[in-house]
Short mmCIF file of C-alpha atoms in Angstrom, two decimals:
data_model
loop_
_atom_site.label_atom_id
_atom_site.label_comp_id
_atom_site.label_asym_id
_atom_site.label_seq_id
_atom_site.Cartn_x
_atom_site.Cartn_y
_atom_site.Cartn_z
CA MET A 1328 9.91 -24.02 -9.77
CA ILE A 1329 7.53 -22.04 -12.13
CA TYR A 1330 6.22 -19.18 -9.68
CA LEU A 1331 2.47 -18.59 -10.52
CA ASP A 1332 1.60 -17.14 -6.60
CA ASN A 1333 2.32 -13.47 -7.18
CA ALA A 1334 -1.41 -12.50 -5.22
CA ALA A 1335 0.50 -13.74 -2.39
CA THR A 1336 3.99 -12.17 -2.90
CA SER A 1337 5.70 -11.50 -5.66
CA ARG A 1338 8.70 -13.21 -6.78
CA PRO A 1339 11.20 -12.74 -8.07
CA LYS A 1340 12.05 -8.96 -7.14
CA PRO A 1341 14.07 -6.92 -9.52
CA PRO A 1342 17.76 -7.50 -8.84
CA CYS A 1343 18.01 -3.81 -7.73
CA VAL A 1344 15.45 -4.15 -4.55
CA ALA A 1345 17.86 -6.87 -2.88
CA GLU A 1346 21.16 -4.80 -3.72
CA ALA A 1347 19.41 -2.07 -2.36
CA VAL A 1348 18.62 -3.97 1.02
CA VAL A 1349 22.07 -5.07 1.42
CA ALA A 1350 23.58 -1.79 0.55
CA ALA A 1351 21.05 -0.48 3.49
CA MET A 1352 21.74 -2.64 5.74
CA GLU A 1353 25.27 -1.79 5.63
CA ASP A 1354 25.22 1.92 5.62
CA PHE A 1355 22.32 2.70 7.24
CA GLY A 1356 22.08 4.09 11.18
CA ASN A 1357 18.22 4.71 12.12
CA CYS A 1358 16.16 7.19 10.33
CA GLY A 1359 15.18 10.09 12.27
CA ARG A 1360 17.42 8.94 15.62
CA GLY A 1361 20.48 11.24 15.73
CA VAL A 1362 21.80 13.81 13.12
CA HIS A 1363 25.58 11.83 12.01
CA GLU A 1364 25.74 10.84 8.18
CA ASP A 1365 24.62 7.34 8.67
CA ALA A 1366 21.48 8.12 10.49
CA LEU A 1367 20.79 10.99 7.75
CA SER A 1368 21.61 8.34 4.56
CA ALA A 1369 18.49 6.31 6.23
CA ALA A 1370 16.23 9.30 6.44
CA ARG A 1371 16.91 10.73 2.91
CA THR A 1372 16.26 7.45 1.50
CA VAL A 1373 13.17 7.10 3.79
CA PHE A 1374 12.06 10.06 2.59
CA SER A 1375 12.84 9.85 -0.98
CA VAL A 1376 10.50 6.65 -0.88
CA ARG A 1377 7.69 8.71 0.48
CA GLN A 1378 8.17 10.92 -2.52
CA LYS A 1379 7.89 8.19 -4.96
CA VAL A 1380 4.76 6.44 -3.21
CA ALA A 1381 3.39 9.86 -3.00
CA ALA A 1382 4.04 10.12 -6.80
CA LEU A 1383 2.39 7.34 -7.68
CA PHE A 1384 -0.68 7.39 -5.96
CA GLY A 1385 -1.25 11.59 -6.15
CA ALA A 1386 -0.44 12.18 -2.18
CA ARG A 1387 1.71 14.27 -0.21
CA PRO A 1388 4.67 13.06 0.60
CA GLU A 1389 4.53 14.18 4.35
CA ARG A 1390 0.98 11.77 4.48
CA VAL A 1391 2.58 8.92 3.52
CA CYS A 1392 2.99 6.74 6.61
CA PHE A 1393 4.91 3.53 6.38
CA THR A 1394 3.62 0.11 8.04
CA PRO A 1395 5.07 -3.17 7.97
CA ASN A 1396 2.22 -4.38 5.43
CA SER A 1397 -1.50 -3.37 4.15
CA THR A 1398 -3.08 -5.13 7.22
CA MET A 1399 -1.40 -2.80 9.51
CA ALA A 1400 -2.50 0.34 7.35
CA LEU A 1401 -5.89 -1.11 7.24
CA ASN A 1402 -6.23 -1.55 11.04
CA ILE A 1403 -4.90 1.83 11.59
CA ALA A 1404 -7.21 3.31 9.21
CA ILE A 1405 -10.22 1.61 10.33
CA SER A 1406 -9.67 1.71 13.95
CA GLY A 1407 -8.26 5.33 14.30
CA LEU A 1408 -11.23 6.77 12.15
CA LEU A 1409 -14.15 4.68 12.88
CA THR A 1410 -16.18 4.05 16.24
CA ALA A 1411 -19.15 1.80 17.74
CA GLU A 1412 -21.65 4.93 17.02
CA ASP A 1413 -20.69 4.56 13.19
CA HIS A 1414 -21.99 3.05 10.21
CA VAL A 1415 -19.97 1.32 7.58
CA ILE A 1416 -20.54 -0.12 4.24
CA SER A 1417 -18.23 -2.94 2.57
CA THR A 1418 -18.38 -5.55 -0.05
CA ASP A 1419 -18.24 -9.19 0.08
CA LEU A 1420 -14.75 -9.17 -2.25
CA GLU A 1421 -13.08 -8.40 1.03
CA HIS A 1422 -10.03 -9.88 2.52
CA ASN A 1423 -9.76 -10.44 5.80
CA SER A 1424 -7.23 -7.70 6.31
CA VAL A 1425 -10.30 -5.47 6.11
CA LEU A 1426 -13.38 -7.79 7.71
CA ARG A 1427 -11.75 -8.72 11.00
CA PRO A 1428 -11.01 -4.72 11.67
CA LEU A 1429 -14.50 -4.23 10.75
CA TYR A 1430 -15.79 -7.13 12.70
CA ARG A 1431 -14.14 -6.41 15.80
CA LEU A 1432 -15.48 -2.84 15.74
CA GLN A 1433 -18.91 -4.58 15.07
CA GLN A 1434 -18.96 -6.49 18.11
CA GLN A 1435 -18.49 -3.03 19.68
CA GLY A 1436 -21.77 -1.82 18.22
CA MET A 1437 -20.76 -0.32 15.32
CA GLY A 1438 -23.31 -1.08 12.23
CA LEU A 1439 -21.71 -2.85 9.24
CA ASP A 1440 -23.11 -3.78 6.02
CA PHE A 1441 -22.03 -5.69 2.85
CA VAL A 1442 -22.26 -4.73 -0.44
CA PRO A 1443 -23.00 -8.57 -1.88
CA ALA A 1444 -21.15 -9.85 -4.94
CA ASP A 1445 -23.00 -12.63 -7.22
CA ARG A 1446 -21.63 -15.94 -8.23
CA TRP A 1447 -19.22 -14.51 -10.46
CA GLY A 1448 -17.85 -12.25 -7.74
CA ARG A 1449 -19.29 -8.62 -9.14
CA PRO A 1450 -20.34 -6.30 -6.77
CA ASP A 1451 -24.11 -5.07 -6.88
CA TYR A 1452 -23.15 -1.37 -7.57
CA ASP A 1453 -26.52 -0.45 -6.41
CA ALA A 1454 -26.51 -1.63 -3.38
CA PHE A 1455 -24.07 1.02 -1.92
CA GLU A 1456 -27.14 3.75 -2.04
CA LYS A 1457 -29.83 0.88 -0.30
CA LEU A 1458 -27.30 0.42 2.26
CA LEU A 1459 -26.81 4.28 3.25
CA ARG A 1460 -28.27 5.12 6.46
CA PRO A 1461 -28.09 8.29 8.34
CA ASN A 1462 -24.80 7.63 10.61
CA THR A 1463 -23.05 5.88 7.63
CA ARG A 1464 -19.38 7.14 7.92
CA ALA A 1465 -17.36 5.56 5.71
CA VAL A 1466 -16.97 2.91 2.48
CA VAL A 1467 -14.00 0.62 3.17
CA CYS A 1468 -13.51 -1.81 -0.02
CA THR A 1469 -10.62 -3.13 -1.86
CA HIS A 1470 -9.45 -2.36 -5.20
CA ALA A 1471 -9.67 -5.90 -7.03
CA SER A 1472 -10.28 -9.34 -5.63
CA ASN A 1473 -7.27 -11.20 -4.15
CA LEU A 1474 -9.19 -14.17 -5.27
CA THR A 1475 -10.93 -13.90 -8.52
CA GLY A 1476 -9.01 -10.53 -9.62
CA ASN A 1477 -12.09 -8.95 -10.39
CA LEU A 1478 -11.60 -4.88 -10.19
CA LEU A 1479 -14.39 -2.75 -8.71
CA ASP A 1480 -14.77 0.39 -9.90
CA ILE A 1481 -13.19 2.73 -7.15
CA GLU A 1482 -13.86 5.88 -9.28
CA ARG A 1483 -17.60 5.21 -8.97
CA ILE A 1484 -17.50 4.43 -5.47
CA GLY A 1485 -15.14 7.41 -4.69
CA VAL A 1486 -18.24 9.77 -6.28
CA PHE A 1487 -20.84 8.15 -4.34
CA CYS A 1488 -18.53 8.37 -0.93
CA ARG A 1489 -18.34 12.37 -1.78
CA GLN A 1490 -21.91 12.69 -2.89
CA HIS A 1491 -22.84 11.60 0.93
CA GLY A 1492 -19.87 12.87 2.94
CA LEU A 1493 -18.32 9.33 3.57
CA LEU A 1494 -14.72 8.39 4.09
CA PHE A 1495 -13.45 6.26 1.45
CA ILE A 1496 -10.77 3.87 2.55
CA VAL A 1497 -9.52 1.68 0.11
CA ASP A 1498 -6.95 -1.59 -0.03
CA ALA A 1499 -5.03 -1.81 -2.64
CA SER A 1500 -2.85 -5.08 -1.85
CA GLN A 1501 -3.50 -6.33 -5.29
CA THR A 1502 -3.27 -3.28 -7.52
CA ALA A 1503 -0.91 -1.06 -6.04
CA GLY A 1504 1.82 -0.91 -8.59
CA VAL A 1505 -0.10 -2.59 -11.65
CA PHE A 1506 -3.33 -0.28 -12.08
CA PRO A 1507 -3.32 3.58 -12.32
CA ILE A 1508 -4.58 4.80 -8.56
CA ASN A 1509 -4.94 8.55 -7.98
CA MET A 1510 -6.56 10.04 -4.72
CA GLU A 1511 -7.58 13.03 -5.78
CA ARG A 1512 -9.54 11.47 -8.84
CA GLN A 1513 -11.02 8.47 -7.16
CA HIS A 1514 -11.92 10.29 -4.22
CA ILE A 1515 -9.70 7.93 -2.08
CA ASP A 1516 -9.25 9.55 1.59
CA VAL A 1517 -7.07 6.46 2.98
CA LEU A 1518 -5.21 4.20 0.74
CA CYS A 1519 -3.69 1.12 2.13
CA PHE A 1520 -0.82 -0.46 0.44
CA THR A 1521 1.64 -3.20 0.79
CA GLY A 1522 5.29 -3.28 -0.88
CA HIS A 1523 5.92 -6.93 -1.04
CA LYS A 1524 3.21 -7.75 -3.89
CA SER A 1525 2.86 -5.78 -7.06
CA LEU A 1526 4.86 -3.11 -6.26
CA LEU A 1527 7.61 -5.32 -6.03
CA GLY A 1528 9.35 -4.82 -3.13
CA PRO A 1529 10.35 -6.62 0.13
CA GLN A 1530 8.33 -8.23 2.75
CA GLY A 1531 7.83 -5.97 5.64
CA THR A 1532 7.16 -2.92 4.13
CA GLY A 1533 3.79 -1.04 3.13
CA GLY A 1534 2.00 1.98 4.41
CA LEU A 1535 -1.33 4.50 4.13
CA CYS A 1536 -1.40 7.31 2.18
CA VAL A 1537 -3.69 10.13 4.12
CA GLY A 1538 -5.48 12.45 1.90
CA PRO A 1539 -6.10 16.05 3.18
CA GLY A 1540 -8.19 17.01 6.24
CA VAL A 1541 -8.58 13.13 7.52
CA GLU A 1542 -7.08 12.71 10.97
CA ILE A 1543 -6.18 9.33 12.11
CA ARG A 1544 -5.91 8.47 15.47
CA PRO A 1545 -2.36 7.14 16.56
CA PHE A 1546 -2.94 3.26 16.56
CA ALA A 1547 0.57 2.82 18.40
CA VAL A 1548 2.80 5.57 20.39
CA GLY A 1549 5.97 5.37 21.48
CA GLY A 1550 9.57 7.04 19.97
CA THR A 1551 9.60 8.98 17.18
CA GLY A 1552 13.01 10.75 17.13
CA VAL A 1553 10.88 14.70 17.84
CA GLN A 1554 8.91 16.03 20.84
CA SER A 1555 10.51 13.67 23.13
CA TYR A 1556 9.14 15.13 26.18
CA ALA A 1557 5.34 15.54 24.80
CA GLU A 1558 3.51 12.97 26.75
CA SER A 1559 1.65 12.21 23.85
CA GLN A 1560 2.03 10.75 20.14
CA PRO A 1561 3.14 14.11 17.98
CA LEU A 1562 -0.04 14.88 16.00
CA GLU A 1563 1.76 15.78 12.60
CA TYR A 1564 1.97 13.25 9.68
CA PRO A 1565 3.80 11.09 9.03
CA THR A 1566 5.32 10.83 12.98
CA ARG A 1567 1.67 10.52 13.92
CA LEU A 1568 1.60 7.04 12.50
CA GLU A 1569 4.88 6.02 12.79
CA ALA A 1570 5.94 4.95 16.47
CA GLY A 1571 9.20 3.21 16.70
CA THR A 1572 12.10 2.44 14.16
CA LEU A 1573 10.99 2.37 10.69
CA ASN A 1574 12.14 -0.70 8.36
CA SER A 1575 14.40 1.42 6.39
CA HIS A 1576 16.19 -0.94 4.81
CA GLY A 1577 13.21 -2.67 3.40
CA LEU A 1578 12.20 0.58 2.46
CA ALA A 1579 15.50 1.30 0.55
CA GLY A 1580 14.44 -2.06 -1.28
CA LEU A 1581 10.89 -0.56 -1.58
CA GLY A 1582 12.46 2.64 -3.27
CA ALA A 1583 14.22 0.26 -5.78
CA ALA A 1584 11.50 -1.11 -6.80
CA LEU A 1585 9.29 2.09 -7.55
CA ASP A 1586 12.16 3.09 -9.51
CA PHE A 1587 12.09 0.06 -11.48
CA LEU A 1588 8.24 0.14 -11.64
CA GLU A 1589 8.61 3.67 -13.00
CA GLN A 1590 11.54 3.01 -15.63
CA THR A 1591 9.36 0.03 -17.07
CA GLY A 1592 6.10 1.61 -16.97
CA ILE A 1593 3.01 0.56 -14.91
CA ASP A 1594 0.83 0.17 -18.12
CA VAL A 1595 3.72 -2.01 -19.61
CA ILE A 1596 3.45 -4.24 -16.61
CA ARG A 1597 0.31 -4.31 -16.45
CA GLN A 1598 -0.58 -5.55 -20.37
CA HIS A 1599 2.12 -8.25 -20.06
CA GLU A 1600 0.45 -9.29 -16.73
CA LEU A 1601 -3.22 -9.35 -18.09
CA GLN A 1602 -2.10 -10.99 -21.50
CA LEU A 1603 -0.82 -13.91 -19.69
CA ALA A 1604 -3.56 -14.20 -17.27
CA LYS A 1605 -5.93 -14.11 -20.25
CA ARG A 1606 -3.68 -17.08 -22.18
CA PHE A 1607 -3.98 -18.88 -19.08
CA TYR A 1608 -7.61 -18.21 -18.77
CA GLU A 1609 -8.89 -18.85 -22.58
CA ALA A 1610 -6.88 -22.41 -22.59
CA VAL A 1611 -8.22 -23.43 -19.20
CA ARG A 1612 -11.72 -22.69 -19.86
CA GLN A 1613 -12.13 -25.21 -22.69
CA ILE A 1614 -10.63 -28.20 -20.58
CA PRO A 1615 -13.96 -30.23 -19.37
CA ASP A 1616 -14.21 -30.55 -15.68
CA VAL A 1617 -12.21 -26.80 -14.63
CA THR A 1618 -14.10 -24.39 -13.37
CA VAL A 1619 -12.90 -20.84 -13.42
CA TYR A 1620 -14.12 -18.32 -11.06
CA GLY A 1621 -14.68 -14.34 -11.63
CA ASP A 1622 -15.81 -12.01 -13.96
CA PHE A 1623 -13.59 -12.40 -17.21
CA SER A 1624 -16.03 -10.06 -19.34
CA GLN A 1625 -13.97 -7.38 -17.54
CA ALA A 1626 -10.84 -5.77 -19.60
CA GLU A 1627 -9.18 -4.58 -16.61
CA ARG A 1628 -8.97 -7.24 -13.80
CA ALA A 1629 -5.81 -7.84 -11.57
CA PRO A 1630 -3.99 -11.12 -13.24
CA VAL A 1631 -5.47 -13.83 -11.19
CA VAL A 1632 -7.15 -16.74 -12.16
CA ALA A 1633 -8.99 -19.00 -9.71
CA LEU A 1634 -10.19 -22.66 -10.66
CA ASN A 1635 -11.24 -25.78 -9.42
CA LEU A 1636 -10.63 -29.35 -10.99
CA ARG A 1637 -13.80 -31.26 -10.72
CA ASP A 1638 -14.76 -31.66 -6.90
CA TYR A 1639 -10.91 -32.08 -6.06
CA GLU A 1640 -9.83 -30.72 -2.87
CA SER A 1641 -7.87 -27.50 -3.91
CA GLY A 1642 -4.93 -28.53 -1.53
CA GLN A 1643 -4.50 -31.35 -3.47
CA VAL A 1644 -4.69 -30.07 -6.99
CA SER A 1645 -2.24 -27.39 -5.58
CA ASP A 1646 0.36 -30.13 -4.16
CA GLU A 1647 0.03 -32.10 -7.42
CA LEU A 1648 1.19 -29.28 -9.26
CA ALA A 1649 4.32 -28.14 -7.03
CA GLU A 1650 5.52 -31.81 -6.33
CA ARG A 1651 4.99 -32.99 -10.04
CA PHE A 1652 4.81 -30.12 -12.21
CA GLY A 1653 6.89 -27.52 -10.15
CA ILE A 1654 4.45 -25.08 -10.31
CA ALA A 1655 3.92 -22.90 -7.44
CA THR A 1656 -0.20 -21.55 -6.85
CA ARG A 1657 -2.26 -21.23 -3.67
CA PRO A 1658 -5.27 -23.05 -2.70
CA GLY A 1659 -7.83 -22.97 0.04
CA ALA A 1660 -9.81 -20.17 1.54
CA HIS A 1661 -7.52 -17.20 0.65
CA CYS A 1662 -8.60 -14.96 3.38
CA ALA A 1663 -11.84 -13.82 1.53
CA PRO A 1664 -14.67 -15.91 3.26
CA ARG A 1665 -17.45 -13.40 2.24
CA MET A 1666 -16.07 -14.21 -1.30
CA HIS A 1667 -15.87 -18.13 -1.24
CA ARG A 1668 -19.56 -17.90 -0.29
CA ALA A 1669 -20.39 -15.78 -3.05
CA LEU A 1670 -18.66 -18.25 -5.51
CA GLY A 1671 -19.88 -21.45 -3.78
CA THR A 1672 -16.53 -22.54 -3.01
CA GLU A 1673 -16.48 -22.21 0.68
CA GLN A 1674 -15.82 -25.97 1.16
CA GLN A 1675 -13.74 -26.42 -1.82
CA GLY A 1676 -11.27 -23.52 -1.92
CA ALA A 1677 -10.04 -22.55 -5.09
CA VAL A 1678 -6.80 -22.86 -6.71
CA ARG A 1679 -5.30 -19.46 -7.68
CA PHE A 1680 -2.32 -18.74 -10.44
CA SER A 1681 -1.24 -15.11 -10.54
CA TRP A 1682 1.10 -13.48 -12.38
CA ASN A 1683 3.95 -10.97 -12.24
CA PHE A 1684 6.33 -8.72 -14.55
CA PHE A 1685 8.92 -11.78 -15.14
CA ASN A 1686 6.60 -14.55 -15.86
CA THR A 1687 6.69 -16.04 -19.09
CA ALA A 1688 4.09 -17.33 -22.19
CA GLU A 1689 6.26 -20.93 -21.77
CA GLU A 1690 5.48 -20.92 -18.25
CA THR A 1691 1.89 -20.25 -18.45
CA ASP A 1692 1.47 -22.90 -21.09
CA ALA A 1693 3.14 -25.32 -18.71
CA ALA A 1694 0.86 -24.57 -16.24
CA VAL A 1695 -2.20 -24.82 -18.62
CA GLU A 1696 -0.72 -28.27 -19.59
CA ALA A 1697 -0.31 -29.41 -16.06
CA ILE A 1698 -4.12 -28.67 -15.72
CA ARG A 1699 -4.98 -30.66 -18.85
CA LEU A 1700 -2.86 -33.54 -17.65
CA LEU A 1701 -4.58 -33.84 -14.36
CA ALA A 1702 -8.09 -33.52 -15.78
CA ALA A 1703 -7.32 -36.16 -18.11
CA GLU A 1704 -6.40 -38.44 -15.15
CA ASP A 1705 -8.83 -40.47 -12.99
CA MET B 462 35.18 22.74 21.46
CA ARG B 463 35.25 25.52 18.76
CA GLN B 464 34.29 29.12 19.15
CA LYS B 465 30.45 29.71 18.94
CA GLU B 466 29.40 31.81 16.34
CA GLU B 467 25.91 33.17 15.16
CA ARG B 468 23.52 30.31 13.21
CA CYS B 469 20.07 30.63 11.67
CA ILE B 470 18.01 27.70 12.90
CA VAL B 471 14.91 26.21 11.38
CA THR B 472 13.24 23.54 13.73
CA PHE B 473 10.65 20.86 12.48
CA ARG B 474 7.91 19.07 13.91
CA THR B 475 8.90 15.69 12.07
CA THR B 476 11.92 14.31 10.57
CA ALA B 477 10.24 14.13 7.21
CA ALA B 478 9.79 17.90 7.03
CA ALA B 479 13.57 18.20 8.01
CA MET B 480 14.20 16.08 5.10
CA GLU B 481 12.10 17.93 2.69
CA MET B 482 13.79 21.39 3.85
CA GLU B 483 17.29 19.59 3.30
CA ARG B 484 16.24 18.40 -0.28
CA ILE B 485 15.03 21.82 -1.12
CA CYS B 486 18.00 23.97 0.27
CA LYS B 487 20.18 21.40 -1.65
CA GLU B 488 18.34 21.93 -4.59
CA CYS B 489 18.32 25.77 -4.48
CA GLY B 490 22.13 26.00 -3.31
CA ILE B 491 21.54 27.45 -0.25
CA PRO B 492 24.26 26.95 2.51
CA GLY B 493 23.48 25.01 5.68
CA ARG B 494 23.33 21.22 7.32
CA LEU B 495 21.22 19.12 9.38
CA ILE B 496 22.41 19.51 13.03
CA PRO B 497 20.97 18.37 16.45
CA VAL B 498 18.60 20.64 17.83
CA PRO B 499 20.06 23.12 20.41
CA ARG B 500 18.90 22.82 23.73
CA ALA B 501 18.95 26.83 23.76
CA ILE B 502 15.49 26.16 21.86
CA THR B 503 14.41 23.05 22.83
CA ALA B 504 15.27 20.18 25.02
CA GLY B 505 14.76 16.74 23.84
CA CYS B 506 15.74 15.26 20.63
CA GLY B 507 15.39 16.03 16.59
CA MET B 508 17.16 17.53 14.17
CA CYS B 509 17.20 21.42 12.72
CA TRP B 510 18.49 23.08 9.63
CA SER B 511 21.68 25.38 10.73
CA ALA B 512 22.49 28.08 8.13
CA PRO B 513 25.04 31.12 8.18
CA PRO B 514 22.94 34.33 9.47
CA HIS B 515 23.10 36.26 6.18
CA ALA B 516 21.23 33.32 4.49
CA ARG B 517 18.19 33.83 6.73
CA GLU B 518 15.88 36.05 4.64
CA THR B 519 17.05 33.55 1.75
CA VAL B 520 15.69 30.78 4.19
CA GLU B 521 12.53 32.71 5.18
CA GLU B 522 11.55 32.98 1.45
CA LEU B 523 12.25 29.75 0.58
CA VAL B 524 9.77 28.68 3.47
CA MET B 525 7.08 30.83 2.45
CA ASP B 526 7.45 29.94 -1.58
CA ARG B 527 7.74 26.32 -1.04
CA HIS B 528 5.20 26.04 1.67
CA LEU B 529 7.72 24.36 3.90
CA MET B 530 6.45 22.93 7.47
CA ILE B 531 8.49 24.29 9.61
CA GLU B 532 8.18 24.93 13.54
CA GLY B 533 10.19 28.33 13.63
CA ILE B 534 13.26 30.14 12.62
CA TYR B 535 15.57 31.45 15.22
CA ALA B 536 19.02 33.43 15.30
CA ILE B 537 21.32 31.63 18.18
CA LEU B 538 25.24 31.07 19.20
CA LEU B 539 26.49 28.16 18.42
#
């Protein structure tokens, strides 16, 4: 199988990731529950992963809170910072992990507006200013579209947020580990990430980095291993947002993945992935009856190419690619309904190809040839 | 049970803070280890840093210099 579905989850992972998970499963007690060596091994490893995540994103280790994924991190941030009295600005590029928590608050009375995207999926940056209201509390947006790979200028949006005293919540699901992110420089108040995509870690890992002065109401409350007789959740981070046993086995794997990223260099990884995505784009755009979506005038973009062949159902094309050519892609609506409307692919969906560091030029060329062959057939 | 002796105990409000204490003490060669919080300080659960009494001054300086997030420092017979 040629795996080009890395925007859904990266595969393969560096071998050190599975090794670290297996070692953790054999050795770890429960992080923060008890003070014997096995519990401490887990706690030390989890803390070292906080330090690595903090170093990657310019955060404080004690304000890195772990969750099972980005969706949970976004739910915690959105529901724990915003209320029905607020107004929020988001964008058409968002994934349902941002949209649904926002829509749920909108149903309770919160004001919600979206910066529109054009047919190339480009956001209208001037709209941020126009959508501002006296009760605007936050901007919630993705760093890159999971559908087209279009990158948002989060530093520009961060400056806008600072100028107007707004909270800035960023969904880095498609960019963490590939693009440089610095919470201070980009004025990010809450950065939500998942471990299993471009960070190359196991599924079931993720989290949110909380900036200074940002007070998030706890989403889940429960066991913490500290302050047992307090009736409410401790308010100190990271415990504040981490009720229940952490996935220390998975986090051990994430720690190994972060070491791999550091040793390899995220610039090297990004250049490799973007080179492959560009190679693919330049070839498929020449093929008659292929429509590619997104803004390819951007030099920096997530390593994703979404396309359609004639008016074929995207699911049918993806299935042919898998069954006849052994190429794994993702079809359909990609949990990004507003972006599909902007691109005009609401009915057809799109076939998404996405790369990671372990993909090769040969695999990429094989995918091009498969599309060429399908396009030539009646 | 072994004989009780005086210990310098540092308590924390989160496990993460205890981990940071342990890491920095190891880095600086300050003696001690993590133990369950003694009942004399607080009933409940969690871990604390237990150092020999002569290390108290060094521990206090470290807490100040490195901005460690502690709950308190106690002298306890354990």
